[in-house]
Amino acid sequence: MLGGVCDKRCHTDLRGRNGSRTPRLPPQGGARKRPGLATQRLPWLATFAGGRFMSNRLSTRFFSLTPVAAVLLLPLAASAITTVTAPPPMCGGEAMPVEPPYKMVCALEEGISVDSPQDQGDKIRSALERLTASETGLFFPKGRYPVSGDLLLRTGNVLVGSRVGPTNFVNPAPKSSQISETTHSAKNILVDRLVLDNIIIQTFHSQSSTVIRGNTFQNTRTPDAQIRISGASVVTGNVLLREPENPGIGLQLFGTRNAQVEGNWIGEDRSRRDARLAAARPAPSDAHFTRALLSDGSLSDVQIRGNHVVLSVERARADPPHLALLPDVDRLTLDGNFFGVINGRDDTQQPSVTLQAPQDSIIIGNTFAAVPLHLTSDERETPRPTKRTSVIANLFVEATVDTTQTTKRWDESGTTPDDLVFTSNRFAGGEPDCMLSAPTTPVAAMTYGEADNLMQGTGEHAKACNLRHLSIEEAHTRVPEWARQVSPPAIRDTAMAPRAPQPPLSHATAGAASVPRSADGDPPRSPTPPMSPMPSNPALIDPTSLAEPEERSWTTQWFERFYELAASIRSMLTSMFGSR
């Protein structure tokens, strides 16, 4: 029974309880013929038009009842089928990625040349300006693009590189140029999979997210930060390198709020790391940072997760080296990162990870390889207190953890003994006097607590100085519930990798949210607080060793050939009869 037309096997001589006629359906065991192909694909079409299903074909009554509806709806149906099966757009022989909400067109169709000795900077700027009204950006197939001058992005402008080979932007000038925003209110900006020679990225976003993903930064000739973000940006899957002749800052967070820094390789990529570990003797590195990770100004609601950060100390330095310096942090999650040293020297001070006056923060599941963790007071005239901060389930390899923040009082206006706790950390290597330490206090009860901090392998309690020993149950009352089940990272070597890499995005998975990580060979981590969704996250990809292009289905190949044939016929007809 469909659209008021009854099959001869149904009976309308029965009335329902409300007096209306109720059809009697065929018996459950009765044989039913399979609907025709058209009715399988487009049942909504027949229903909307008032037709009905026949045994193997669309009823002719469908057309006779509502011919106007049929004529109007058939093109829509054909369009829907074409949309599902149509291949991705092509550019320079490559399939362009499709990743809403981002829109892009082929750079070659906008007059930009690949592998040309001519500078392409002006052409790129002109194309971006033309595309501003439609909030669209550019896709660049693999190759080399000389680009002088700054590139300013507006809402919807994206710069996206190839998935099958390096897309290399080269700035030949002696000073680094930058990719930046025109206004603080620009939205939906993406810089993805570019190899940037002597080009840096700066964003100033305060509300919407700018995504900097899967890029490689090298040959940066100025000491300015290779990536500098302010506001709610997403920085993921990038590789930042500093050659010996080009020292400077890696990633700088400037008054950053609601940002995500995840899965970046700072100082080396995976291939360089593997080559270094396999070498019989130290080799020159590309990790010559003055600061690998630096915050300038306050930092709040920031997640720094799964990054691999190393610093070279091949030469002595006058100032104390900081691998990471993060002052005045609020609600910081420092989770699952690796911090290490390349080519360390005995006559130099160990570079440190330093957090100044952290509040409502958690430092969990990180590896500190020959890099101590310092929790200090800030440098204000009236020091800001450390509040409600946990150091839990980290691994320290030839490294220690300490705080210089003293407890002043029990009330909430200052730092209390309950505001900082060290729980379930593991220590390996080295023989320092104190693995964990805090300032001396006049009263022993006026210091911080520690619990379940052990030496890796032996299980002996790690030596703690000026700290109160707590039971694990008491310590757990001071850490978030989700963090209590997290285990410290396993020791693999003193240059451990971060969390296991995720595969590069395919067209089908573009736009997915972050995927939980796990240590190499370890079970997945326990649940963590939800991160705000990211447009996509290739996590720990290595943009310098991109995957082979994925195999296209036969339908995609058929449509490509069909479109090529149609284009050839159209070109032939135009040449014969002219265009109208």
Coordinates of C-alpha atoms in Angstrom, one line a residue:
M1 CA 0.0 0.0 0.0
L2 CA 1.7 3.2 -1.2
G3 CA 0.3 6.5 -2.2
G4 CA -3.3 5.3 -1.9
V5 CA -2.9 2.4 -4.4
C6 CA -3.5 -1.1 -3.1
D7 CA -1.9 -4.3 -4.3
K8 CA -4.4 -7.1 -5.1
R9 CA -3.0 -9.1 -2.3
C10 CA -4.1 -6.6 0.3
H11 CA -7.7 -6.3 1.5
T12 CA -9.5 -3.1 2.5
D13 CA -12.7 -4.7 3.6
L14 CA -11.7 -4.6 7.3
R15 CA -12.2 -1.6 9.5
G16 CA -9.9 -0.6 12.3
R17 CA -10.9 0.3 15.8
N18 CA -11.5 3.9 14.8
G19 CA -13.7 2.9 11.9
S20 CA -11.1 3.7 9.2
R21 CA -10.2 1.2 6.6
T22 CA -7.1 -0.8 7.5
P23 CA -5.2 -2.7 4.9
R24 CA -4.3 -6.4 5.6
L25 CA -0.8 -7.1 4.7
P26 CA 0.3 -10.3 3.0
P27 CA 1.2 -13.2 5.4
Q28 CA 4.7 -13.1 6.8
G29 CA 5.6 -16.4 5.1
G30 CA 4.3 -15.3 1.7
A31 CA 6.8 -14.9 -1.0
R32 CA 7.8 -11.3 -1.8
K33 CA 9.5 -10.3 -5.0
R34 CA 12.6 -8.0 -4.8
P35 CA 11.9 -4.4 -5.9
G36 CA 13.5 -3.2 -9.1
L37 CA 16.9 -1.5 -9.1
A38 CA 15.5 2.0 -9.5
T39 CA 13.2 1.5 -6.5
Q40 CA 16.1 0.2 -4.4
R41 CA 18.1 3.3 -5.0
L42 CA 15.3 5.9 -5.0
P43 CA 12.4 4.7 -2.8
W44 CA 12.0 8.3 -1.6
L45 CA 11.5 9.4 -5.2
A46 CA 8.5 7.1 -5.7
T47 CA 7.0 7.9 -2.3
F48 CA 7.3 11.6 -2.8
A49 CA 5.7 11.5 -6.3
G50 CA 2.8 9.3 -5.2
G51 CA 3.8 6.2 -7.2
R52 CA 4.2 2.6 -6.0
F53 CA 6.5 -0.3 -6.3
M54 CA 5.9 -3.1 -8.8
S55 CA 7.6 -6.4 -8.6
N56 CA 10.6 -5.6 -10.7
R57 CA 10.1 -2.1 -12.0
L58 CA 8.8 1.3 -11.1
S59 CA 5.1 1.5 -11.6
T60 CA 3.9 3.3 -14.7
R61 CA 1.3 4.8 -12.5
F62 CA 4.1 6.7 -10.8
F63 CA 4.6 8.8 -14.0
S64 CA 0.9 9.0 -14.8
L65 CA 0.0 10.3 -11.4
T66 CA 2.5 13.0 -11.0
P67 CA 4.5 13.6 -14.2
V68 CA 5.6 17.1 -13.1
A69 CA 7.0 15.8 -9.9
A70 CA 8.8 13.0 -11.7
V71 CA 10.4 15.4 -14.2
L72 CA 11.5 17.8 -11.4
L73 CA 12.9 15.1 -9.1
L74 CA 14.8 12.9 -11.6
P75 CA 17.6 15.5 -12.2
L76 CA 17.9 15.9 -8.5
A77 CA 18.3 12.1 -8.1
A78 CA 20.9 11.9 -10.8
S79 CA 22.8 14.8 -9.2
A80 CA 22.7 13.0 -5.8
I81 CA 24.2 9.8 -7.4
T82 CA 26.9 11.8 -9.2
T83 CA 27.8 13.6 -6.0
V84 CA 28.4 10.3 -4.2
T85 CA 30.6 8.8 -6.9
A86 CA 32.4 11.8 -8.3
P87 CA 36.1 11.8 -7.9
P88 CA 38.0 14.5 -6.1
P89 CA 39.1 17.5 -8.2
M90 CA 42.5 17.3 -9.8
C91 CA 45.4 19.7 -9.8
G92 CA 48.8 19.1 -11.5
G93 CA 48.0 15.4 -11.8
E94 CA 47.2 15.1 -8.1
A95 CA 43.9 14.6 -6.3
M96 CA 43.1 17.7 -4.2
P97 CA 42.1 17.0 -0.6
V98 CA 38.4 17.6 0.4
E99 CA 38.2 18.7 4.0
P100 CA 35.2 20.9 5.0
P101 CA 34.9 23.6 6.1
Y102 CA 38.0 24.5 4.1
K103 CA 37.6 25.4 0.4
M104 CA 40.4 25.5 -2.1
V105 CA 41.1 25.8 -5.8
C106 CA 44.1 24.6 -7.8
A107 CA 47.0 27.2 -7.6
L108 CA 48.0 26.3 -11.2
E109 CA 44.6 27.5 -12.5
E110 CA 45.1 30.8 -10.7
G111 CA 48.3 31.6 -12.8
I112 CA 50.8 30.2 -10.3
S113 CA 53.7 28.2 -11.7
V114 CA 55.4 25.2 -10.1
D115 CA 59.2 24.6 -10.5
S116 CA 59.6 28.0 -12.1
P117 CA 62.7 30.1 -11.4
Q118 CA 60.5 33.1 -11.3
D119 CA 59.2 34.4 -8.0
Q120 CA 55.6 33.4 -7.3
G121 CA 54.9 35.7 -4.3
D122 CA 53.0 38.4 -6.1
K123 CA 50.9 35.8 -8.0
I124 CA 50.0 34.0 -4.7
R125 CA 49.0 37.3 -3.0
S126 CA 46.9 38.3 -6.0
A127 CA 45.1 34.9 -6.1
L128 CA 44.4 35.0 -2.3
E129 CA 42.9 38.5 -2.7
R130 CA 40.6 37.4 -5.5
L131 CA 39.5 34.4 -3.5
T132 CA 38.7 36.3 -0.3
A133 CA 35.1 37.0 -1.2
S134 CA 34.4 33.3 -1.5
E135 CA 36.5 32.5 1.6
T136 CA 38.6 30.1 -0.5
G137 CA 42.3 29.2 -0.5
L138 CA 44.9 27.5 -2.7
F139 CA 46.2 23.9 -3.2
F140 CA 49.7 23.6 -4.4
P141 CA 50.9 20.3 -6.1
K142 CA 54.3 19.0 -5.3
G143 CA 57.3 21.0 -6.5
R144 CA 59.3 24.2 -5.7
Y145 CA 57.8 27.7 -5.4
P146 CA 60.1 30.7 -4.9
V147 CA 58.1 33.0 -2.7
S148 CA 59.4 36.4 -1.6
G149 CA 57.6 38.8 0.8
D150 CA 54.9 38.1 3.4
L151 CA 51.7 36.2 2.7
L152 CA 48.7 37.6 4.5
L153 CA 45.7 35.4 5.0
R154 CA 42.1 36.5 5.3
T155 CA 39.0 34.5 6.4
G156 CA 38.9 31.2 4.5
N157 CA 42.3 31.6 2.9
V158 CA 44.2 28.3 3.1
L159 CA 47.6 27.2 1.9
V160 CA 47.6 23.4 1.4
G161 CA 50.5 21.3 0.0
S162 CA 50.7 18.0 -1.8
R163 CA 50.0 14.6 -0.2
V164 CA 52.3 12.8 -2.6
G165 CA 55.5 14.8 -2.4
P166 CA 57.0 17.9 -0.9
T167 CA 55.5 21.3 -1.7
N168 CA 58.5 23.6 -1.0
F169 CA 58.1 27.4 -0.5
V170 CA 61.6 29.0 -0.7
N171 CA 62.3 32.6 0.4
P172 CA 65.7 33.5 -1.1
A173 CA 66.0 36.8 0.9
P174 CA 68.5 37.1 3.8
K175 CA 65.7 37.8 6.2
S176 CA 62.9 35.4 7.0
S177 CA 59.4 36.3 5.6
Q178 CA 56.2 35.3 7.3
I179 CA 52.7 33.8 6.7
S180 CA 50.3 35.8 8.9
E181 CA 46.8 37.1 9.2
T182 CA 45.4 40.4 8.0
T183 CA 43.1 40.9 11.0
H184 CA 42.5 39.5 14.4
S185 CA 39.0 38.2 13.4
A186 CA 40.1 36.0 10.5
K187 CA 38.6 32.5 10.6
N188 CA 39.0 29.1 9.0
I189 CA 42.7 29.6 8.2
L190 CA 44.8 26.5 7.4
V191 CA 48.5 26.1 6.6
D192 CA 49.1 22.5 5.8
R193 CA 51.9 20.3 4.4
L194 CA 54.3 22.9 3.2
V195 CA 58.1 22.8 3.5
L196 CA 59.0 26.4 4.4
D197 CA 62.5 27.5 3.7
N198 CA 63.3 30.7 5.6
I199 CA 59.5 31.4 6.1
I200 CA 57.9 31.6 9.6
I201 CA 54.2 31.6 10.6
Q202 CA 52.6 34.0 13.0
T203 CA 48.9 34.1 14.1
F204 CA 47.1 36.6 16.3
H205 CA 43.8 34.8 16.7
S206 CA 41.9 35.3 20.0
Q207 CA 38.6 33.4 19.3
S208 CA 38.5 31.1 16.3
S209 CA 41.1 28.4 15.5
T210 CA 43.9 28.8 13.0
V211 CA 45.4 25.4 12.1
I212 CA 49.1 25.0 11.4
R213 CA 49.6 21.3 10.5
G214 CA 52.1 19.0 9.0
N215 CA 54.6 21.7 7.9
T216 CA 58.4 21.6 8.0
F217 CA 60.4 24.7 9.0
Q218 CA 64.1 24.9 7.9
N219 CA 66.8 27.3 7.0
T220 CA 65.2 30.0 9.1
R221 CA 67.8 32.8 9.0
T222 CA 66.4 35.1 11.7
P223 CA 66.2 34.1 15.4
D224 CA 62.5 34.9 15.6
A225 CA 60.1 32.0 16.5
Q226 CA 59.4 29.7 13.5
I227 CA 55.8 29.4 14.8
R228 CA 54.3 32.1 16.9
I229 CA 50.7 31.8 18.0
S230 CA 48.4 33.9 20.1
G231 CA 44.9 32.8 21.0
A232 CA 43.1 29.6 20.0
S233 CA 45.3 28.0 17.4
V234 CA 46.0 24.4 16.7
V235 CA 49.6 23.4 16.0
T236 CA 50.0 19.8 15.1
G237 CA 52.3 17.4 13.2
N238 CA 54.9 20.0 12.3
V239 CA 58.7 19.6 12.1
L240 CA 60.9 22.5 13.4
L241 CA 64.6 22.4 12.6
R242 CA 67.4 24.9 13.5
E243 CA 70.7 24.4 11.8
P244 CA 74.0 25.4 13.6
E245 CA 74.3 28.6 11.5
N246 CA 70.6 29.5 12.2
P247 CA 70.0 29.4 16.0
G248 CA 66.8 30.8 17.3
I249 CA 63.4 30.1 18.9
G250 CA 61.2 27.2 17.8
L251 CA 57.6 27.5 19.0
Q252 CA 56.4 30.6 20.9
L253 CA 53.1 31.0 22.6
F254 CA 52.2 34.7 23.1
G255 CA 49.3 35.3 25.5
T256 CA 47.8 32.1 24.3
R257 CA 44.4 30.8 25.3
N258 CA 42.6 27.6 24.3
A259 CA 45.4 26.4 22.1
Q260 CA 46.4 22.9 21.2
V261 CA 50.0 22.0 20.6
E262 CA 50.1 18.3 19.7
G263 CA 52.4 15.8 17.9
N264 CA 55.1 18.1 16.7
W265 CA 58.8 17.2 16.3
I266 CA 61.0 20.1 17.5
G267 CA 64.7 19.7 16.8
E268 CA 64.5 16.6 14.7
D269 CA 62.1 14.4 12.8
R270 CA 61.7 10.7 13.1
S271 CA 64.2 9.8 10.4
R272 CA 66.9 12.1 11.9
R273 CA 66.2 10.6 15.3
D274 CA 66.6 7.0 14.0
A275 CA 69.8 7.9 12.2
R276 CA 71.2 9.5 15.3
L277 CA 70.4 6.5 17.5
A278 CA 72.0 4.2 14.9
A279 CA 75.2 6.2 14.5
A280 CA 78.4 5.1 16.3
R281 CA 79.4 8.6 17.2
P282 CA 77.6 12.0 17.6
A283 CA 76.9 13.9 14.5
P284 CA 75.9 17.6 14.0
S285 CA 72.2 18.2 14.7
D286 CA 69.5 20.6 13.6
A287 CA 68.3 21.4 17.1
H288 CA 70.2 24.6 17.8
F289 CA 67.4 26.4 19.6
T290 CA 67.8 29.3 22.0
R291 CA 64.4 28.2 23.3
A292 CA 62.7 25.2 21.7
L293 CA 59.3 26.0 23.4
L294 CA 58.7 29.5 24.9
S295 CA 55.7 31.3 26.3
D296 CA 55.7 35.1 26.3
G297 CA 53.0 36.3 28.7
S298 CA 50.3 34.4 30.4
L299 CA 49.2 31.0 29.2
S300 CA 45.8 29.5 30.0
D301 CA 43.7 26.5 28.9
V302 CA 46.5 25.2 26.7
Q303 CA 47.1 21.5 25.9
I304 CA 50.7 20.5 25.0
R305 CA 50.5 16.8 24.2
G306 CA 52.6 14.1 22.4
N307 CA 55.4 16.4 21.2
H308 CA 59.1 15.3 20.7
V309 CA 61.3 18.3 21.8
V310 CA 65.1 18.1 21.8
L311 CA 67.8 20.7 22.1
S312 CA 71.5 20.6 21.1
V313 CA 74.1 21.8 23.6
E314 CA 77.2 21.3 21.4
R315 CA 78.7 24.5 22.6
A316 CA 78.8 26.3 26.0
R317 CA 76.4 29.2 26.5
A318 CA 76.4 32.2 28.7
D319 CA 72.7 32.2 29.7
P320 CA 71.0 29.2 31.4
P321 CA 69.5 27.1 28.6
H322 CA 65.8 26.4 28.6
L323 CA 64.4 23.6 26.5
A324 CA 60.9 25.0 27.5
L325 CA 60.1 28.1 29.5
L326 CA 56.4 28.6 30.4
P327 CA 55.6 31.4 32.8
D328 CA 52.3 32.1 34.6
V329 CA 50.5 29.1 33.3
D330 CA 46.8 28.4 34.2
R331 CA 45.0 25.2 33.4
L332 CA 47.9 23.8 31.4
T333 CA 47.9 20.1 30.4
L334 CA 51.5 18.9 29.7
D335 CA 50.9 15.3 28.7
G336 CA 52.9 12.6 27.0
N337 CA 55.7 14.7 25.7
F338 CA 59.4 13.8 25.3
F339 CA 62.0 16.3 26.3
G340 CA 65.7 15.4 25.6
V341 CA 69.2 16.6 24.8
I342 CA 71.3 16.0 21.7
N343 CA 75.1 15.9 22.0
G344 CA 75.2 17.1 25.6
R345 CA 78.5 18.3 27.1
D346 CA 79.7 17.8 30.7
D347 CA 80.9 21.4 31.0
T348 CA 77.4 22.9 30.2
Q349 CA 74.4 23.3 32.4
Q350 CA 71.5 21.0 31.6
P351 CA 68.7 22.6 29.7
S352 CA 65.5 22.5 31.7
V353 CA 61.8 22.5 31.3
T354 CA 60.7 25.4 33.6
L355 CA 57.1 26.3 34.6
Q356 CA 56.7 29.5 36.6
A357 CA 53.9 29.7 39.2
P358 CA 51.6 27.1 37.6
Q359 CA 48.0 27.0 38.7
D360 CA 45.3 24.3 38.1
S361 CA 47.8 22.5 35.9
I362 CA 48.8 18.9 35.4
I363 CA 52.2 17.5 34.3
I364 CA 51.5 13.8 33.4
G365 CA 53.1 11.0 31.4
N366 CA 56.1 12.9 30.1
T367 CA 59.7 11.7 29.6
F368 CA 62.5 14.0 30.8
A369 CA 65.8 12.6 29.4
A370 CA 68.7 14.5 30.9
V371 CA 66.4 17.5 31.2
P372 CA 65.3 18.5 34.8
L373 CA 61.8 19.8 35.5
H374 CA 61.8 23.1 37.5
L375 CA 58.6 24.6 39.1
T376 CA 59.6 28.1 40.2
S377 CA 57.9 31.3 41.4
D378 CA 57.5 34.1 39.0
E379 CA 59.7 37.2 39.0
R380 CA 57.1 39.7 40.1
E381 CA 57.6 41.9 43.1
T382 CA 54.7 40.1 44.8
P383 CA 55.2 36.5 43.7
R384 CA 52.2 34.7 42.2
P385 CA 51.4 31.5 44.2
T386 CA 51.5 28.0 42.8
K387 CA 48.0 26.5 43.2
R388 CA 46.5 23.0 42.6
T389 CA 49.2 21.5 40.5
S390 CA 50.1 17.8 40.1
V391 CA 53.3 16.1 38.8
I392 CA 52.2 12.6 38.1
A393 CA 53.3 9.4 36.3
N394 CA 56.3 11.0 34.5
L395 CA 59.6 9.3 33.7
F396 CA 62.9 11.0 34.6
V397 CA 66.0 9.5 32.9
E398 CA 69.2 11.0 34.5
A399 CA 67.0 14.0 35.5
T400 CA 65.3 15.4 38.6
V401 CA 62.3 17.4 39.5
D402 CA 62.2 20.3 42.0
T403 CA 60.4 23.4 43.1
T404 CA 61.7 26.7 44.4
Q405 CA 58.2 27.9 45.4
T406 CA 58.0 28.1 49.2
T407 CA 54.8 27.5 51.2
K408 CA 53.8 30.7 53.0
R409 CA 50.5 29.9 54.7
W410 CA 47.5 27.6 54.8
D411 CA 44.9 30.0 53.5
E412 CA 44.1 30.3 49.8
S413 CA 45.8 33.6 49.2
G414 CA 49.2 31.9 49.1
T415 CA 50.8 28.6 48.2
T416 CA 49.7 25.9 50.7
P417 CA 51.2 22.4 51.3
D418 CA 48.2 20.9 49.5
D419 CA 48.8 23.0 46.3
L420 CA 51.5 20.8 44.8
V421 CA 51.9 17.0 44.8
F422 CA 54.3 14.6 43.2
T423 CA 52.8 11.1 42.6
S424 CA 53.8 7.9 40.9
N425 CA 56.8 9.2 39.0
R426 CA 59.7 7.0 38.0
F427 CA 63.4 7.7 38.0
A428 CA 66.3 6.0 36.2
G429 CA 70.0 6.7 36.0
G430 CA 72.2 9.2 37.7
E431 CA 72.9 9.5 41.4
P432 CA 71.9 13.0 42.6
D433 CA 71.4 13.7 46.3
C434 CA 67.7 14.3 45.7
M435 CA 65.4 13.0 43.0
L436 CA 62.6 15.3 44.2
S437 CA 63.2 18.4 46.3
A438 CA 61.5 21.5 47.7
P439 CA 62.7 24.5 49.7
T440 CA 63.4 24.0 53.4
T441 CA 60.6 25.1 55.7
P442 CA 60.7 25.9 59.4
V443 CA 58.0 23.3 60.0
A444 CA 58.1 19.9 58.3
A445 CA 54.3 19.8 57.9
M446 CA 54.4 23.1 55.9
T447 CA 55.9 21.4 52.8
Y448 CA 54.5 19.6 49.8
G449 CA 53.6 15.9 49.6
E450 CA 54.9 13.0 47.6
A451 CA 53.7 9.4 47.1
D452 CA 54.7 6.3 45.2
N453 CA 57.8 7.9 43.5
L454 CA 60.1 5.0 42.8
M455 CA 63.4 4.1 41.1
Q456 CA 62.8 2.3 37.8
G457 CA 63.8 -1.4 37.9
T458 CA 64.7 -1.7 41.6
G459 CA 61.4 -0.4 43.0
E460 CA 63.2 1.5 45.8
H461 CA 61.7 4.7 46.9
A462 CA 63.2 7.7 45.1
K463 CA 65.0 10.0 47.5
A464 CA 62.9 13.1 48.3
C465 CA 64.2 16.1 50.1
N466 CA 62.0 18.4 52.2
L467 CA 58.8 16.7 51.1
R468 CA 56.2 15.0 53.2
H469 CA 55.5 11.3 52.4
L470 CA 51.8 10.6 51.8
S471 CA 49.9 7.5 51.2
I472 CA 48.8 6.9 47.7
E473 CA 45.2 7.2 48.7
E474 CA 45.8 10.6 50.2
A475 CA 47.8 11.7 47.2
H476 CA 45.0 10.6 44.8
T477 CA 42.6 13.0 46.5
R478 CA 44.7 15.8 45.1
V479 CA 44.8 14.7 41.4
P480 CA 42.0 14.5 38.8
E481 CA 40.2 11.1 38.8
W482 CA 41.1 10.4 35.1
A483 CA 44.9 10.8 35.9
R484 CA 45.0 8.2 38.7
Q485 CA 45.2 5.2 36.3
V486 CA 47.9 6.6 34.1
S487 CA 51.2 4.7 34.1
P488 CA 54.6 6.3 33.6
P489 CA 56.2 5.9 30.1
A490 CA 58.4 2.8 29.6
I491 CA 62.1 3.2 29.2
R492 CA 63.3 2.4 25.6
D493 CA 66.4 4.6 25.3
T494 CA 67.5 8.0 26.4
A495 CA 66.1 9.5 23.2
M496 CA 62.6 8.0 23.4
A497 CA 60.0 8.8 20.8
P498 CA 56.7 10.3 21.9
R499 CA 53.4 8.6 21.5
A500 CA 53.0 6.2 18.6
P501 CA 52.4 8.0 15.3
Q502 CA 49.0 8.1 13.6
P503 CA 48.7 7.4 9.9
P504 CA 48.4 10.4 7.5
L505 CA 44.9 11.5 6.7
S506 CA 43.1 10.1 3.7
H507 CA 40.2 11.8 2.0
A508 CA 37.8 9.6 3.9
T509 CA 39.2 10.5 7.4
A510 CA 39.8 14.2 6.8
G511 CA 37.9 16.2 9.4
A512 CA 38.1 13.6 12.1
A513 CA 38.8 14.6 15.7
S514 CA 41.9 13.7 17.6
V515 CA 42.7 10.0 18.1
P516 CA 43.9 8.7 21.5
R517 CA 47.6 7.9 21.5
S518 CA 49.4 5.1 23.2
A519 CA 53.1 4.5 24.0
D520 CA 55.0 2.3 21.6
G521 CA 54.1 -1.2 22.6
D522 CA 52.1 -0.1 25.6
P523 CA 48.3 -0.4 26.0
P524 CA 46.3 2.8 25.3
R525 CA 46.3 5.5 27.9
S526 CA 43.5 5.9 30.3
P527 CA 40.7 8.4 29.3
T528 CA 41.7 12.0 29.5
P529 CA 39.5 15.1 29.6
P530 CA 38.0 15.7 26.2
M531 CA 39.9 18.0 23.9
S532 CA 38.0 20.5 21.7
P533 CA 37.5 19.0 18.2
M534 CA 40.2 19.7 15.7
P535 CA 39.5 20.0 12.0
S536 CA 41.9 17.1 11.5
N537 CA 44.9 15.7 13.2
P538 CA 47.7 13.7 11.4
A539 CA 49.4 13.6 14.9
L540 CA 53.0 12.5 14.5
I541 CA 53.4 12.5 10.8
D542 CA 56.7 13.2 9.2
P543 CA 56.1 15.6 6.3
T544 CA 59.5 14.9 4.9
S545 CA 58.7 11.3 4.2
L546 CA 55.2 11.4 2.8
A547 CA 53.2 8.3 2.0
E548 CA 52.6 7.0 -1.5
P549 CA 49.4 8.1 -3.1
E550 CA 46.4 5.9 -2.2
E551 CA 45.0 3.7 -4.9
R552 CA 41.9 5.1 -6.6
S553 CA 38.8 3.0 -7.1
W554 CA 37.7 1.9 -10.5
T555 CA 34.7 4.3 -10.4
T556 CA 37.1 7.2 -9.7
Q557 CA 39.3 6.2 -12.6
W558 CA 36.2 5.8 -14.9
F559 CA 34.9 9.2 -14.1
E560 CA 38.4 10.8 -14.6
R561 CA 38.5 9.2 -18.1
F562 CA 34.9 10.3 -18.8
Y563 CA 35.7 13.9 -17.9
E564 CA 38.9 13.9 -20.0
L565 CA 36.9 12.6 -23.0
A566 CA 34.1 15.2 -22.4
A567 CA 36.8 17.9 -22.2
S568 CA 38.3 16.7 -25.5
I569 CA 35.0 16.6 -27.3
R570 CA 34.1 20.1 -26.0
S571 CA 37.5 21.4 -27.1
M572 CA 37.0 19.8 -30.6
L573 CA 33.5 21.3 -31.0
T574 CA 34.7 24.7 -29.9
S575 CA 37.4 24.7 -32.5
M576 CA 35.0 23.6 -35.2
F577 CA 32.0 25.8 -34.5
G578 CA 33.4 28.4 -32.1
S579 CA 32.1 29.2 -28.6
R580 CA 28.8 31.0 -27.8

